[in-house]
Amino acid sequence: MATDQRQADPNRTLELLWDVQPAPTRGPKPALSVRQIVDAGIAIADAEGVAAVSMRRVADELGYTTMSLYRYVPSKTDLLELMVEHASEVPEAPDGLTGWREKLRWWATRTVDVYRHRRWALDVPLNSPPMGPNQIKRMEQALEALDETGLSGGEMLGILVALSGYVRGHAQLASTLADVEARTGTPQAAWDQAYGRMLTTFVNPAEHPTLARIVTQDGFASYAEPDDEWLGDDFAFGLELVLDGIERYLERRMSPE
Amino acid sequence: MATDQRQADPNRTLELLWDVQPAPTRGPKPALSVRQIVDAGIAIADAEGVAAVSMRRVADELGYTTMSLYRYVPSKTDLLELMVEHASEVPEAPDGLTGWREKLRWWATRTVDVYRHRRWALDVPLNSPPMGPNQIKRMEQALEALDETGLSGGEMLGILVALSGYVRGHAQLASTLADVEARTGTPQAAWDQAYGRMLTTFVNPAEHPTLARIVTQDGFASYAEPDDEWLGDDFAFGLELVLDGIERYLERRMSPE
DNA sequence: CTAGAACTGTGTACAACATAAACCAAGTGC
DNA sequence: GCACTTGGTTTATGTTGTACACAGTTCTAG
């Protein structure tokens, strides 16, 4: 990647994310647009992962030279950020949801759905705080869900960070387990076999009593061979844990001292 | 990075992680060792982040040629995985801990401590399931903490994944917020200013009522300018939420129908 | 004891990468 | 129409991971 990026310009990045370009009047008409470039990048990432997205590749896809992209986007880092922003469109919350818990469940599930459909989004290195319209809208939705609880802004943000953390972290772990083959170029079967051999070879009851017991009881099977649901049930399981935790916090907080 | 890695060899990676080399008898004595190489890589990452770790750089640090490293390590991907494994040493659990909750709290805090001291570990792309001795030992510790609850192996694993997800996700968000400057090369102040301007410009009460209210109430301050504690309090807050969730799950699970 | 096999470190080479700089043509405002 | 701004291209630079061939070293089989 050569030098990557010497310096970032937050203001320029924000302009791009929120699509408020100064709209130049002078020079020749632009043949491309930021949107086209971002969409091309997304298409490549959807098909072949984010590693396949290079400036050259995007430009080729559009039929222009590599350097032409730099007239629209300051750096590859910004392009990736724009891709994530555009890829994670936020659906409007349906009307039927009642109560913070139902709303947050919906929110978390929608959020993890983005990662499910655009797994590459998790591979884009996170360099700056969430700044794009969709990211902000997503925050707003979660906060709206919590609004009815009467908590302070700080408390609501704390809960949001905790929940986001869970969602992102779980998605990342799940994605890693599910996509070993795509990530390493080595067949899933080879990984499974190696992993199994590792477990039986190194996980002896002396040093790892609990793990060893679980392994022999075969409770590990569903993790060693993740199903097509991308650990969907597992995500829901953990989500309810977190929601339960929030509920208990509310009970304690609201109950008379 | 040219081609990065065409194919990974899980078995070779496992051999390296668990340090079970076939120990060759024939050729010249090796002047280097895997351990030295990994340590050199860790030193660089500690000082300048994982982006500064290149094969050339590591070799230079050791006084050898780039290609000599490939006699010890099959690829840079493996080197990074070894670095993470070695960097995340697992302390023995202290004796004083009583009850699963206290143990899990200790566990989660120790785990996030690793990320706190080696922030680069979060930047290493996660390509394979946890396989190294330290990763496994960490799993074992968490499972041991849960052992007393009498849950099934599957349930314990579900809880482990949820908790790990929270820990990793939160650490990643916190690290992003705390290290913008190091990551982008742009001063923290410039980011704060840009972010603040974004909030006031685009977050209008019409579209983002809740967020707008919180921003004007200044509940955002602590997030816009993360303190030295690396959102420590915030991590603890979310952790208790998750632990509460687990507790409630246990109560429900164990109570007579 | 000697021939070859196994192994180490090095040098060279290559393809891919992000991006800087100079350039010309296209369009606008004065 | 002239200066200035802008868009797309060309060319060039420095870095990256790693394939490959080679020369020297150490052990082992005969």
Coordinates of C-alpha atoms (C1' of nucleotides) in Angstrom, one line a residue:
Chain A
M1 CA 0.0 0.0 0.0
A2 CA 3.0 2.2 -0.3
T3 CA 2.5 5.1 2.0
D4 CA -1.3 4.9 2.4
Q5 CA -2.2 8.2 3.9
R6 CA 0.0 10.9 5.4
Q7 CA -2.7 13.1 6.7
A8 CA -6.5 12.9 6.8
D9 CA -8.8 15.9 6.3
P10 CA -11.8 15.5 8.5
N11 CA -13.7 18.3 6.9
R12 CA -13.3 17.0 3.4
T13 CA -14.4 13.6 4.6
L14 CA -17.4 15.0 6.2
E15 CA -18.3 16.9 3.0
L16 CA -18.2 13.7 1.1
L17 CA -20.1 11.7 3.6
W18 CA -22.9 14.2 3.8
D19 CA -22.8 15.0 0.1
V20 CA -22.4 18.7 0.5
Q21 CA -20.0 19.5 -2.3
P22 CA -19.2 23.1 -3.1
A23 CA -20.4 22.3 -6.7
P24 CA -17.8 23.8 -9.0
T25 CA -18.9 25.8 -11.9
R26 CA -15.7 26.4 -13.8
G27 CA -14.0 23.5 -15.5
P28 CA -15.2 20.7 -17.7
K29 CA -18.2 18.6 -16.8
P30 CA -17.2 15.7 -14.6
A31 CA -17.7 12.4 -16.3
L32 CA -17.8 10.4 -13.1
S33 CA -19.3 11.0 -9.7
V34 CA -18.4 10.0 -6.2
R35 CA -21.5 7.9 -6.1
Q36 CA -20.5 5.9 -9.1
I37 CA -17.1 5.3 -7.7
V38 CA -18.4 4.2 -4.3
D39 CA -21.0 1.9 -6.0
A40 CA -18.3 0.3 -8.1
G41 CA -16.3 -0.3 -5.0
I42 CA -19.2 -1.8 -3.2
A43 CA -19.9 -4.1 -6.1
I44 CA -16.4 -5.4 -6.1
A45 CA -16.4 -5.9 -2.3
D46 CA -19.7 -7.7 -2.5
A47 CA -18.4 -10.1 -5.0
E48 CA -14.8 -10.6 -3.9
G49 CA -14.3 -9.0 -0.5
V50 CA -12.7 -5.8 0.5
A51 CA -9.2 -7.1 -0.3
A52 CA -10.1 -7.0 -4.0
V53 CA -10.9 -3.4 -3.9
S54 CA -8.0 -1.4 -5.2
M55 CA -8.0 2.0 -6.9
R56 CA -6.8 0.3 -10.1
R57 CA -9.6 -2.2 -9.9
V58 CA -12.3 0.3 -9.3
A59 CA -11.1 2.5 -12.1
D60 CA -10.9 -0.4 -14.5
E61 CA -14.4 -1.4 -13.6
L62 CA -15.6 2.1 -14.6
G63 CA -13.5 2.4 -17.6
Y64 CA -11.2 5.2 -16.4
T65 CA -7.7 5.5 -15.3
T66 CA -6.6 4.9 -11.7
M67 CA -5.7 8.5 -11.1
S68 CA -9.0 9.9 -12.2
L69 CA -10.6 8.6 -9.0
Y70 CA -8.4 11.0 -7.0
R71 CA -10.3 13.9 -8.5
Y72 CA -13.4 12.7 -6.6
V73 CA -12.0 10.9 -3.6
P74 CA -9.0 12.1 -1.6
S75 CA -7.7 8.6 -0.7
K76 CA -8.5 5.0 -0.6
T77 CA -9.2 5.3 3.1
D78 CA -12.0 7.7 2.4
L79 CA -13.3 5.6 -0.4
L80 CA -13.6 2.7 2.1
E81 CA -15.4 4.8 4.6
L82 CA -17.8 6.0 2.0
M83 CA -18.4 2.4 0.9
V84 CA -19.3 1.4 4.4
E85 CA -21.5 4.4 4.9
H86 CA -23.5 3.8 1.7
A87 CA -23.6 0.0 2.2
S88 CA -25.2 0.3 5.6
E89 CA -28.5 2.0 4.7
V90 CA -30.8 2.3 7.6
P91 CA -34.4 1.1 7.2
E92 CA -37.2 3.1 8.9
A93 CA -38.4 1.5 12.1
P94 CA -41.8 -0.2 11.6
D95 CA -44.7 1.1 13.5
G96 CA -45.7 -2.0 15.3
L97 CA -42.9 -2.0 17.8
T98 CA -43.8 -1.3 21.4
G99 CA -41.5 -0.7 24.2
W100 CA -37.7 -0.1 24.3
R101 CA -36.9 -3.7 24.3
E102 CA -38.7 -4.6 21.2
K103 CA -37.3 -1.6 19.5
L104 CA -33.7 -2.3 20.5
R105 CA -34.1 -5.9 19.4
W106 CA -35.2 -4.8 16.0
W107 CA -32.4 -2.3 15.9
A108 CA -29.7 -4.8 16.8
T109 CA -31.0 -7.3 14.4
R110 CA -31.2 -4.8 11.5
T111 CA -27.6 -3.7 12.4
V112 CA -26.2 -7.2 12.3
D113 CA -28.1 -7.8 9.1
V114 CA -25.9 -5.3 7.4
Y115 CA -22.9 -7.2 8.5
R116 CA -24.5 -10.4 7.4
H117 CA -25.1 -9.2 3.9
R118 CA -22.0 -7.1 3.6
R119 CA -19.5 -9.1 5.5
W120 CA -16.7 -7.0 4.1
A121 CA -17.9 -4.1 6.1
L122 CA -16.3 -5.7 9.1
D123 CA -13.0 -5.9 7.4
V124 CA -12.8 -2.2 6.7
P125 CA -10.4 -0.8 9.3
L126 CA -12.2 1.5 11.7
N127 CA -10.3 4.8 11.8
S128 CA -12.7 7.5 12.9
P129 CA -15.8 7.9 14.9
P130 CA -19.1 7.3 13.1
M131 CA -19.8 10.4 11.1
G132 CA -21.9 9.6 8.1
P133 CA -25.6 10.2 7.8
N134 CA -26.5 6.5 8.0
Q135 CA -24.3 6.0 11.1
I136 CA -25.8 9.0 12.8
K137 CA -29.3 7.9 11.8
R138 CA -28.6 4.5 13.3
M139 CA -27.5 6.1 16.5
E140 CA -30.6 8.2 16.6
Q141 CA -32.8 5.1 16.2
A142 CA -31.2 3.4 19.1
L143 CA -31.5 6.5 21.3
E144 CA -35.1 6.9 20.3
A145 CA -35.8 3.4 21.4
L146 CA -34.3 4.3 24.8
D147 CA -36.0 7.6 25.1
E148 CA -39.1 6.3 26.8
T149 CA -37.0 5.0 29.7
G150 CA -36.3 8.4 31.0
L151 CA -32.6 7.8 31.4
S152 CA -30.1 10.6 31.1
G153 CA -28.3 11.2 27.9
G154 CA -25.1 9.8 29.3
E155 CA -26.8 6.6 30.4
M156 CA -28.4 6.1 27.1
L157 CA -25.1 6.6 25.3
G158 CA -23.5 4.1 27.6
I159 CA -26.1 1.5 26.8
L160 CA -25.7 2.3 23.1
V161 CA -22.0 1.8 23.2
A162 CA -22.4 -1.5 25.1
L163 CA -25.0 -2.8 22.7
S164 CA -23.1 -1.7 19.6
G165 CA -20.0 -3.3 21.0
Y166 CA -21.8 -6.6 21.4
V167 CA -23.3 -6.4 17.9
R168 CA -20.0 -5.6 16.2
G169 CA -17.9 -8.0 18.3
H170 CA -20.2 -10.9 17.8
A171 CA -20.6 -10.2 14.1
Q172 CA -16.8 -10.2 13.8
L173 CA -16.3 -13.4 15.6
A174 CA -19.1 -15.1 13.7
S175 CA -17.8 -13.8 10.4
T176 CA -14.4 -15.1 11.1
L177 CA -15.7 -18.6 11.9
A178 CA -18.0 -18.6 8.9
D179 CA -15.6 -17.3 6.3
V180 CA -12.3 -19.1 7.0
E181 CA -12.3 -20.6 3.6
A182 CA -12.8 -17.3 1.8
R183 CA -10.3 -15.6 4.0
T184 CA -7.5 -18.1 3.8
G185 CA -8.0 -19.8 0.5
T186 CA -7.9 -23.1 2.3
P187 CA -10.9 -25.4 2.2
Q188 CA -13.2 -25.4 5.2
A189 CA -12.7 -29.1 5.6
A190 CA -9.0 -28.7 6.1
W191 CA -9.6 -26.2 8.8
D192 CA -12.1 -28.3 10.5
Q193 CA -9.8 -31.2 10.5
A194 CA -6.9 -29.2 11.8
Y195 CA -9.0 -27.6 14.4
G196 CA -10.3 -30.9 15.6
R197 CA -6.8 -32.4 15.8
M198 CA -5.7 -29.4 17.8
L199 CA -8.5 -29.8 20.2
T200 CA -7.8 -33.5 20.8
T201 CA -4.0 -33.1 20.8
F202 CA -3.5 -30.1 23.0
V203 CA -6.6 -29.8 25.1
N204 CA -5.9 -32.3 27.7
P205 CA -8.0 -32.7 30.8
A206 CA -5.1 -31.8 33.0
E207 CA -4.6 -28.3 31.7
H208 CA -8.0 -27.6 30.3
P209 CA -10.5 -29.6 32.3
T210 CA -13.6 -27.7 31.4
L211 CA -12.9 -27.3 27.8
A212 CA -11.9 -30.9 27.5
R213 CA -15.1 -32.0 29.0
I214 CA -17.2 -29.9 26.6
V215 CA -15.2 -31.2 23.6
T216 CA -15.7 -34.8 24.5
Q217 CA -19.4 -34.1 25.1
D218 CA -19.4 -32.8 21.6
G219 CA -20.9 -29.5 22.6
F220 CA -18.4 -28.0 20.2
A221 CA -19.8 -29.4 17.1
S222 CA -22.0 -26.5 16.2
Y223 CA -19.1 -24.1 16.6
A224 CA -16.6 -26.2 14.7
E225 CA -19.0 -26.3 11.7
P226 CA -21.0 -23.1 11.7
D227 CA -24.3 -23.4 10.0
D228 CA -25.8 -21.4 7.2
E229 CA -27.6 -19.2 9.6
W230 CA -24.3 -17.5 10.4
L231 CA -24.7 -18.2 14.1
G232 CA -28.1 -16.5 13.9
D233 CA -29.5 -18.2 17.0
D234 CA -26.4 -17.5 18.8
F235 CA -26.6 -13.8 18.1
A236 CA -30.1 -13.8 19.3
F237 CA -29.1 -15.7 22.5
G238 CA -26.5 -13.1 23.4
L239 CA -28.7 -10.3 22.4
E240 CA -31.3 -11.3 24.9
L241 CA -28.6 -11.5 27.5
V242 CA -27.7 -7.9 26.9
L243 CA -31.3 -6.8 26.7
D244 CA -32.0 -8.6 30.0
G245 CA -29.0 -6.7 31.5
I246 CA -30.5 -3.4 30.3
E247 CA -33.8 -4.3 31.7
R248 CA -32.4 -5.1 35.1
Y249 CA -30.5 -1.8 35.0
L250 CA -33.7 0.0 34.4
E251 CA -35.5 -1.8 37.2
R252 CA -32.8 -0.9 39.6
R253 CA -32.5 2.6 38.4
M254 CA -36.2 3.3 38.5
S255 CA -37.1 1.6 41.7
P256 CA -37.4 3.8 44.8
E257 CA -34.2 3.7 46.8
Chain B
M1 CA 1.2 -6.4 -0.4
A2 CA 1.4 -8.0 -3.8
T3 CA -0.4 -11.3 -3.5
D4 CA -0.5 -11.6 0.3
Q5 CA -1.2 -15.2 0.7
R6 CA -2.4 -17.7 -1.8
Q7 CA -3.1 -20.6 0.5
A8 CA -2.8 -21.1 4.2
D9 CA -1.6 -24.2 5.9
P10 CA -3.6 -24.7 9.1
N11 CA -1.3 -27.5 10.3
R12 CA 1.8 -25.5 9.9
T13 CA 0.2 -22.6 11.7
L14 CA -0.8 -24.8 14.5
E15 CA 2.7 -26.2 14.8
L16 CA 4.0 -22.7 15.1
L17 CA 1.4 -21.6 17.6
W18 CA 2.0 -24.6 19.9
D19 CA 5.7 -24.6 19.3
V20 CA 6.0 -28.2 18.2
Q21 CA 8.5 -28.0 15.5
P22 CA 9.8 -31.3 14.1
A23 CA 13.3 -30.0 15.1
P24 CA 15.5 -30.6 12.0
T25 CA 18.8 -32.3 12.5
R26 CA 20.5 -31.9 9.2
G27 CA 21.5 -28.5 7.9
P28 CA 23.3 -25.5 9.5
K29 CA 22.3 -24.2 12.9
P30 CA 19.6 -21.6 12.6
A31 CA 20.8 -18.2 13.7
L32 CA 17.3 -16.9 14.3
S33 CA 14.3 -18.3 16.0
V34 CA 10.6 -17.9 15.6
R35 CA 10.4 -16.3 19.0
Q36 CA 13.0 -13.7 18.2
I37 CA 11.1 -12.7 15.0
V38 CA 7.8 -12.5 16.8
D39 CA 9.3 -10.5 19.6
A40 CA 10.8 -8.1 17.1
G41 CA 7.4 -7.7 15.4
I42 CA 5.8 -7.1 18.7
A43 CA 8.3 -4.4 19.6
I44 CA 7.7 -2.6 16.4
A45 CA 3.9 -2.8 16.8
D46 CA 4.1 -1.6 20.4
A47 CA 6.1 1.4 19.3
E48 CA 4.5 2.3 16.0
G49 CA 1.4 0.2 15.4
V50 CA 0.8 -2.8 13.3
A51 CA 1.0 -0.8 10.1
A52 CA 4.7 -0.3 10.7
V53 CA 5.3 -4.1 10.8
S54 CA 6.6 -5.2 7.5
M55 CA 8.8 -8.2 6.8
R56 CA 11.6 -5.8 5.7
R57 CA 11.3 -3.8 8.9
V58 CA 11.4 -6.8 11.2
A59 CA 14.3 -8.3 9.3
D60 CA 16.2 -5.0 9.5
E61 CA 15.6 -4.8 13.2
L62 CA 17.2 -8.2 13.6
G63 CA 20.0 -7.5 11.2
Y64 CA 19.1 -10.1 8.6
T65 CA 17.6 -10.0 5.2
T66 CA 13.9 -10.0 4.5
M67 CA 13.8 -13.4 3.0
S68 CA 15.5 -15.1 5.9
L69 CA 12.3 -14.7 7.9
Y70 CA 10.5 -17.0 5.5
R71 CA 12.7 -19.8 6.8
Y72 CA 10.9 -19.5 10.1
V73 CA 7.5 -18.1 9.3
P74 CA 5.4 -19.1 6.3
S75 CA 3.8 -15.7 5.7
K76 CA 3.2 -12.4 7.2
T77 CA -0.3 -13.4 8.1
D78 CA 1.1 -16.2 10.3
L79 CA 3.6 -13.8 11.8
L80 CA 0.8 -11.5 12.8
E81 CA -1.2 -14.3 14.3
L82 CA 1.8 -15.4 16.3
M83 CA 2.3 -11.8 17.5
V84 CA -1.2 -11.6 18.8
E85 CA -0.9 -15.0 20.4
H86 CA 2.3 -14.1 22.2
A87 CA 1.2 -10.6 23.1
S88 CA -1.9 -11.8 24.9
E89 CA -0.4 -13.8 27.7
V90 CA -3.0 -15.0 30.1
P91 CA -2.4 -14.4 33.8
E92 CA -3.4 -17.1 36.3
A93 CA -6.7 -16.4 38.0
P94 CA -6.2 -15.2 41.6
D95 CA -7.5 -17.4 44.4
G96 CA -9.7 -14.9 46.1
L97 CA -12.5 -14.9 43.4
T98 CA -15.7 -16.4 44.5
G99 CA -18.6 -17.0 42.2
W100 CA -19.0 -17.1 38.5
R101 CA -19.8 -13.4 38.4
E102 CA -16.7 -12.2 40.1
K103 CA -14.6 -14.6 38.0
L104 CA -16.1 -13.5 34.7
R105 CA -15.6 -9.9 35.7
W106 CA -12.0 -10.5 36.3
W107 CA -11.7 -12.4 33.1
A108 CA -13.3 -9.8 31.0
T109 CA -11.2 -7.0 32.6
R110 CA -8.0 -8.9 32.0
T111 CA -9.0 -9.6 28.4
V112 CA -9.7 -5.9 27.7
D113 CA -6.4 -5.1 29.5
V114 CA -4.6 -6.9 26.7
Y115 CA -6.3 -4.7 24.1
R116 CA -5.6 -1.6 26.3
H117 CA -1.9 -2.3 26.4
R118 CA -1.5 -3.7 22.9
R119 CA -4.0 -1.7 21.0
W120 CA -2.5 -3.0 17.7
A121 CA -3.9 -6.4 18.5
L122 CA -7.3 -5.1 17.5
D123 CA -6.0 -4.0 14.1
V124 CA -4.7 -7.4 13.2
P125 CA -7.3 -8.9 10.8
L126 CA -9.0 -11.9 12.3
N127 CA -8.7 -14.7 9.8
S128 CA -9.1 -17.9 11.7
P129 CA -10.7 -19.2 14.9
P130 CA -8.7 -18.9 18.1
M131 CA -6.2 -21.6 18.0
G132 CA -3.1 -20.7 20.0
P133 CA -2.3 -21.8 23.6
N134 CA -3.1 -18.5 25.1
Q135 CA -6.4 -18.1 23.2
I136 CA -7.4 -21.6 24.3
K137 CA -6.3 -21.0 27.9
R138 CA -8.4 -17.8 27.9
M139 CA -11.4 -19.8 26.7
E140 CA -10.8 -22.4 29.4
Q141 CA -10.7 -19.7 32.1
A142 CA -14.0 -18.3 31.1
L143 CA -15.6 -21.8 30.9
E144 CA -14.1 -22.7 34.3
A145 CA -15.8 -19.6 35.7
L146 CA -19.1 -20.8 34.4
D147 CA -18.6 -24.3 35.3
E148 CA -20.2 -23.9 38.7
T149 CA -23.5 -22.8 37.2
G150 CA -24.3 -26.3 36.0
L151 CA -25.2 -25.1 32.5
S152 CA -24.7 -27.3 29.5
G153 CA -21.6 -27.0 27.3
G154 CA -23.6 -25.3 24.6
E155 CA -25.0 -22.7 26.9
M156 CA -21.6 -22.0 28.3
L157 CA -20.2 -21.5 24.9
G158 CA -23.1 -19.3 23.9
I159 CA -22.4 -17.1 26.9
L160 CA -18.7 -17.1 26.2
V161 CA -19.2 -15.9 22.6
A162 CA -21.6 -13.2 23.8
L163 CA -19.2 -11.9 26.4
S164 CA -16.2 -12.1 24.1
G165 CA -18.2 -10.3 21.5
Y166 CA -18.9 -7.5 23.9
V167 CA -15.3 -7.2 25.0
R168 CA -13.9 -7.2 21.6
G169 CA -16.5 -4.9 20.1
H170 CA -16.3 -2.4 22.9
A171 CA -12.5 -2.4 22.8
Q172 CA -12.6 -1.7 19.1
L173 CA -15.0 1.2 19.4
A174 CA -13.1 2.7 22.3
S175 CA -9.7 2.2 20.5
T176 CA -11.0 3.9 17.5
L177 CA -12.3 6.9 19.4
A178 CA -9.1 7.2 21.5
D179 CA -6.6 6.8 18.7
V180 CA -7.9 8.9 15.9
E181 CA -4.8 11.0 15.9
A182 CA -2.4 8.1 15.7
R183 CA -4.6 6.4 13.0
T184 CA -5.1 9.3 10.7
G185 CA -2.1 11.6 11.3
T186 CA -4.5 14.4 11.9
P187 CA -4.4 16.2 15.3
Q188 CA -7.1 15.2 17.8
A189 CA -8.2 18.8 18.0
A190 CA -9.0 19.0 14.3
W191 CA -11.2 15.9 14.7
D192 CA -13.0 17.2 17.7
Q193 CA -13.7 20.5 15.9
A194 CA -14.9 18.8 12.7
Y195 CA -17.0 16.4 14.7
G196 CA -18.6 19.1 16.7
R197 CA -19.3 21.1 13.6
M198 CA -20.9 18.0 12.0
L199 CA -23.1 17.5 15.1
T200 CA -24.3 21.1 15.1
T201 CA -24.7 21.3 11.4
F202 CA -26.4 18.1 10.4
V203 CA -28.0 16.8 13.6
N204 CA -31.1 19.0 13.5
P205 CA -34.0 18.3 15.9
A206 CA -36.3 17.6 13.0
E207 CA -34.5 14.5 11.8
H208 CA -32.6 13.5 14.9
P209 CA -34.7 14.7 17.8
T210 CA -33.2 12.5 20.5
L211 CA -29.6 12.9 19.5
A212 CA -30.0 16.6 19.1
R213 CA -31.4 16.9 22.6
I214 CA -28.5 14.9 24.0
V215 CA -26.0 17.0 22.1
T216 CA -27.4 20.3 23.4
Q217 CA -27.5 18.9 26.9
D218 CA -23.8 18.2 26.4
G219 CA -24.1 14.6 27.4
F220 CA -21.8 14.0 24.4
A221 CA -18.8 15.7 25.9
S222 CA -17.2 12.7 27.4
Y223 CA -17.4 10.8 24.2
A224 CA -16.2 13.6 22.0
E225 CA -13.1 13.8 24.2
P226 CA -12.3 10.4 25.5
D227 CA -10.3 10.5 28.7
D228 CA -7.1 8.8 29.6
E229 CA -9.0 5.9 31.1
W230 CA -9.8 4.7 27.6
L231 CA -13.5 4.6 28.4
G232 CA -12.7 2.4 31.4
D233 CA -15.8 3.3 33.3
D234 CA -17.8 2.8 30.2
F235 CA -16.4 -0.7 29.7
A236 CA -17.3 -1.6 33.3
F237 CA -20.8 -0.2 32.8
G238 CA -21.5 -2.3 29.8
L239 CA -19.8 -5.3 31.4
E240 CA -22.2 -5.2 34.3
L241 CA -25.1 -5.0 31.9
V242 CA -23.9 -8.2 30.3
L243 CA -23.2 -9.9 33.6
D244 CA -26.7 -8.9 34.8
G245 CA -28.1 -10.5 31.7
I246 CA -26.2 -13.7 32.4
E247 CA -27.4 -13.7 36.0
R248 CA -31.0 -13.3 34.9
Y249 CA -30.6 -16.1 32.4
L250 CA -29.3 -18.3 35.2
E251 CA -32.2 -17.4 37.5
R252 CA -34.7 -18.3 34.8
R253 CA -32.9 -21.4 33.8
M254 CA -32.6 -22.8 37.4
S255 CA -35.9 -21.8 38.8
P256 CA -38.5 -24.6 38.9
E257 CA -40.8 -24.3 36.0
Chain C
dC1 C1' 35.2 -41.3 4.6
dT2 C1' 32.8 -39.6 1.2
dA3 C1' 28.6 -38.4 -1.6
dG4 C1' 24.5 -36.6 -1.2
dA5 C1' 20.5 -34.9 1.2
dA6 C1' 18.6 -31.4 4.2
dC7 C1' 18.8 -27.1 5.7
dT8 C1' 20.2 -21.9 6.2
dG9 C1' 20.8 -17.2 4.7
dT10 C1' 21.2 -14.1 0.6
dG11 C1' 20.5 -11.9 -3.8
dT12 C1' 17.7 -11.0 -7.4
dA13 C1' 13.3 -10.4 -9.4
dC14 C1' 8.4 -9.5 -9.9
dA15 C1' 3.8 -8.0 -9.6
dA16 C1' 0.7 -5.2 -7.1
dC17 C1' -0.1 -1.4 -4.5
dA18 C1' -1.3 3.9 -3.2
dT19 C1' -0.4 8.2 -4.8
dA20 C1' 2.6 12.5 -6.2
dA21 C1' 3.5 15.6 -10.2
dA22 C1' 3.3 17.5 -14.6
dC23 C1' 0.4 17.9 -18.5
dC24 C1' -3.3 19.2 -21.8
dA25 C1' -8.0 20.0 -23.0
dA26 C1' -12.5 21.6 -21.6
dG27 C1' -15.3 24.8 -19.7
dT28 C1' -16.6 29.4 -17.1
dG29 C1' -16.3 34.3 -15.5
dC30 C1' -14.5 38.8 -16.5
Chain D
dG1 C1' -10.7 36.5 -25.7
dC2 C1' -8.1 35.7 -21.8
dA3 C1' -7.2 34.0 -17.3
dC4 C1' -8.5 30.7 -14.3
dT5 C1' -10.4 26.5 -12.7
dT6 C1' -11.3 21.8 -13.3
dG7 C1' -11.1 16.8 -15.2
dG8 C1' -8.7 12.9 -17.1
dT9 C1' -4.3 11.0 -18.5
dT10 C1' 0.5 9.9 -18.4
dT11 C1' 4.5 9.0 -16.1
dA12 C1' 7.1 8.1 -12.2
dT13 C1' 8.3 6.8 -7.3
dG14 C1' 8.6 4.1 -3.3
dT15 C1' 6.8 0.2 -0.7
dT16 C1' 4.9 -3.9 -0.2
dG17 C1' 4.8 -9.6 0.2
dT18 C1' 7.0 -13.3 -1.6
dA19 C1' 8.7 -16.7 -5.5
dC20 C1' 13.0 -18.6 -7.0
dA21 C1' 17.7 -19.9 -7.6
dC22 C1' 22.0 -20.2 -5.4
dA23 C1' 26.0 -20.9 -2.2
dG24 C1' 27.5 -22.4 1.9
dT25 C1' 26.8 -25.5 6.1
dT26 C1' 25.8 -29.6 8.7
dC27 C1' 24.4 -34.2 9.2
dT28 C1' 23.7 -39.1 7.6
dA29 C1' 23.7 -43.2 4.8
dG30 C1' 26.7 -46.1 2.3

